[in-house]
Amino acid sequence: MASDGTLNFQEAEAALAKAAVKASQQDLDAAYDLYVRAAKAFLHLARTTASNSGGRTQSAVLSARCRENAAKALERAEQIKARRSTLGSQSSGGTRKPPATRNLAVNVYSIVIDDALPATDEGLLLCASTRGTRVLWPSIIEKAYMKVMGGYDFPGS
C-alpha cells in the first residue's frame, strides 16, 4: 500500500479476487466494500499511469487494463447492491429481513463553473436537458459533477 493509502496493481487485483470469494460466501457487505475499494484503486492507477505514460505503449496498455478492471469491479458492486435490495424485500421463513444499512461518507465540494454548456452546431445540448422547457439546473448539475469527476474520461460516462 502506498503512503497515501492507495493500492498498487497487485493489491487491487487481490482485493478484486477477495471480493469474489466473499460474494461466493454470501458475505455481501464485505464483497461490496472490497469491489468498491478495488474499483477506486484501479481508477486511481489508470489516471496516474495515463498521466505518467508520455506515449509509452506498455503504460497505455496498463492504463486500459486498470479501466477494464475498475468497470468490472463497479459492475459487480452494482449487482451486489441490487441483490441486497432484493434480499431485503423478500420474506424468509415468515420473517422479513430489513435491508442492509450503510454509513456513507459524504464529500462536500465547492466548485466554480461557467455558464457555457456543450452543444452541437445546431444549438442542441450535449448534456442533460429537459426537452423544450427552459430549465437549466440538470445541465448545470451535470457540468459540476463532471468537473468534480475530472471530465468524461471514466467508465460509465
XYZ file of C-alpha atoms in Angstrom:
157
model
C 0.000 0.000 0.000
C 1.302 3.442 -0.888
C 1.875 6.120 1.737
C -1.283 7.947 0.578
C -3.430 4.864 1.277
C -3.875 3.804 -2.355
C -3.328 0.244 -3.513
C -0.814 -0.861 -6.113
C -1.897 -3.006 -9.069
C -1.284 -6.365 -7.367
C -3.111 -5.260 -4.199
C -6.052 -4.006 -6.260
C -6.214 -7.347 -8.117
C -6.044 -9.176 -4.772
C -8.936 -7.057 -3.438
C -10.939 -7.927 -6.578
C -10.262 -11.655 -6.080
C -11.059 -11.488 -2.362
C -14.337 -9.712 -3.162
C -15.301 -12.570 -5.486
C -14.635 -15.061 -2.684
C -16.710 -13.030 -0.215
C -19.553 -12.817 -2.755
C -19.496 -16.596 -3.249
C -19.681 -16.983 0.550
C -22.733 -14.668 0.549
C -20.864 -12.076 2.653
C -22.355 -9.311 0.522
C -21.339 -6.355 2.691
C -17.670 -7.336 2.675
C -17.780 -8.170 -1.040
C -19.380 -4.819 -1.872
C -16.778 -2.902 0.150
C -13.915 -4.804 -1.493
C -15.302 -4.275 -5.011
C -15.654 -0.533 -4.393
C -12.161 -0.344 -2.900
C -10.694 -2.229 -5.885
C -12.568 -0.005 -8.355
C -11.233 3.160 -6.685
C -7.708 1.763 -6.742
C -7.929 0.753 -10.415
C -9.320 4.170 -11.400
C -6.529 5.906 -9.493
C -3.942 3.665 -11.138
C -5.447 4.279 -14.595
C -5.261 8.051 -14.095
C -1.714 8.059 -12.725
C -0.475 5.579 -15.331
C -2.050 7.568 -18.178
C -0.632 10.880 -16.934
C 2.860 9.396 -16.488
C 2.898 7.385 -19.718
C 4.221 10.022 -22.113
C 3.013 7.907 -25.043
C 4.597 4.603 -23.984
C 2.624 1.609 -25.226
C 3.141 -0.506 -22.098
C 1.765 2.246 -19.845
C -1.200 2.757 -22.170
C -1.982 -0.971 -22.034
C -1.735 -0.987 -18.228
C -3.988 2.074 -18.017
C -6.584 0.385 -20.263
C -6.393 -2.793 -18.161
C -6.930 -0.759 -14.987
C -10.016 0.909 -16.518
C -11.410 -2.504 -17.546
C -10.857 -3.921 -14.064
C -12.470 -0.835 -12.498
C -15.513 -1.251 -14.736
C -15.725 -4.951 -13.799
C -15.477 -4.168 -10.070
C -18.125 -1.430 -10.289
C -20.464 -3.699 -12.250
C -20.151 -6.429 -9.630
C -20.684 -3.919 -6.807
C -23.888 -2.757 -8.544
C -25.025 -6.380 -8.875
C -24.469 -6.898 -5.160
C -26.348 -3.696 -4.385
C -29.294 -4.928 -6.458
C -29.140 -8.392 -4.879
C -29.084 -6.912 -1.359
C -32.131 -4.777 -2.056
C -33.939 -7.844 -3.444
C -32.973 -9.941 -0.438
C -34.089 -7.201 1.912
C -37.558 -7.042 0.356
C -38.190 -10.809 0.280
C -39.659 -12.789 3.122
C -37.638 -15.663 4.500
C -39.426 -18.174 6.700
C -42.213 -15.747 7.561
C -39.871 -13.079 8.920
C -38.971 -10.040 6.922
C -35.285 -9.215 6.759
C -34.545 -5.467 6.820
C -32.328 -4.116 4.035
C -28.676 -3.625 4.889
C -27.845 -0.121 6.006
C -24.546 1.628 5.424
C -22.770 4.587 6.897
C -21.711 6.555 3.862
C -19.098 9.266 3.958
C -20.140 12.368 2.050
C -17.621 14.613 0.372
C -18.683 18.236 0.033
C -17.110 20.157 -2.829
C -17.059 23.853 -3.527
C -16.514 24.346 -7.249
C -16.910 27.171 -9.737
C -18.384 26.517 -13.154
C -19.052 28.851 -16.058
C -22.319 29.176 -17.955
C -21.088 27.576 -21.195
C -22.807 24.253 -21.890
C -21.673 21.767 -24.547
C -23.861 21.993 -27.654
C -23.914 20.950 -31.310
C -23.530 23.428 -34.160
C -27.338 23.480 -34.359
C -27.589 24.518 -30.703
C -28.770 21.177 -29.259
C -27.378 20.445 -25.805
C -24.913 17.564 -25.477
C -25.692 17.120 -21.792
C -28.708 16.633 -19.545
C -31.659 18.704 -20.668
C -35.387 18.982 -20.042
C -36.514 18.989 -23.724
C -38.487 22.032 -24.648
C -38.580 23.650 -21.226
C -36.079 26.275 -20.247
C -34.904 24.583 -17.066
C -31.108 24.615 -16.815
C -30.421 23.107 -13.410
C -29.994 19.490 -14.685
C -27.335 20.650 -17.157
C -25.567 22.746 -14.529
C -25.604 19.885 -12.001
C -24.158 17.550 -14.664
C -21.428 20.068 -15.515
C -20.481 20.432 -11.837
C -20.462 16.649 -11.394
C -18.246 16.171 -14.424
C -15.853 18.872 -13.187
C -15.520 17.092 -9.836
C -15.050 13.709 -11.544
C -12.357 15.027 -13.880
C -14.241 15.154 -17.177
C -15.729 12.497 -19.370
C -12.764 10.063 -19.200
C -14.023 7.414 -16.768
C -16.140 4.223 -17.007
C -19.841 4.830 -17.224
C -19.616 8.234 -18.843
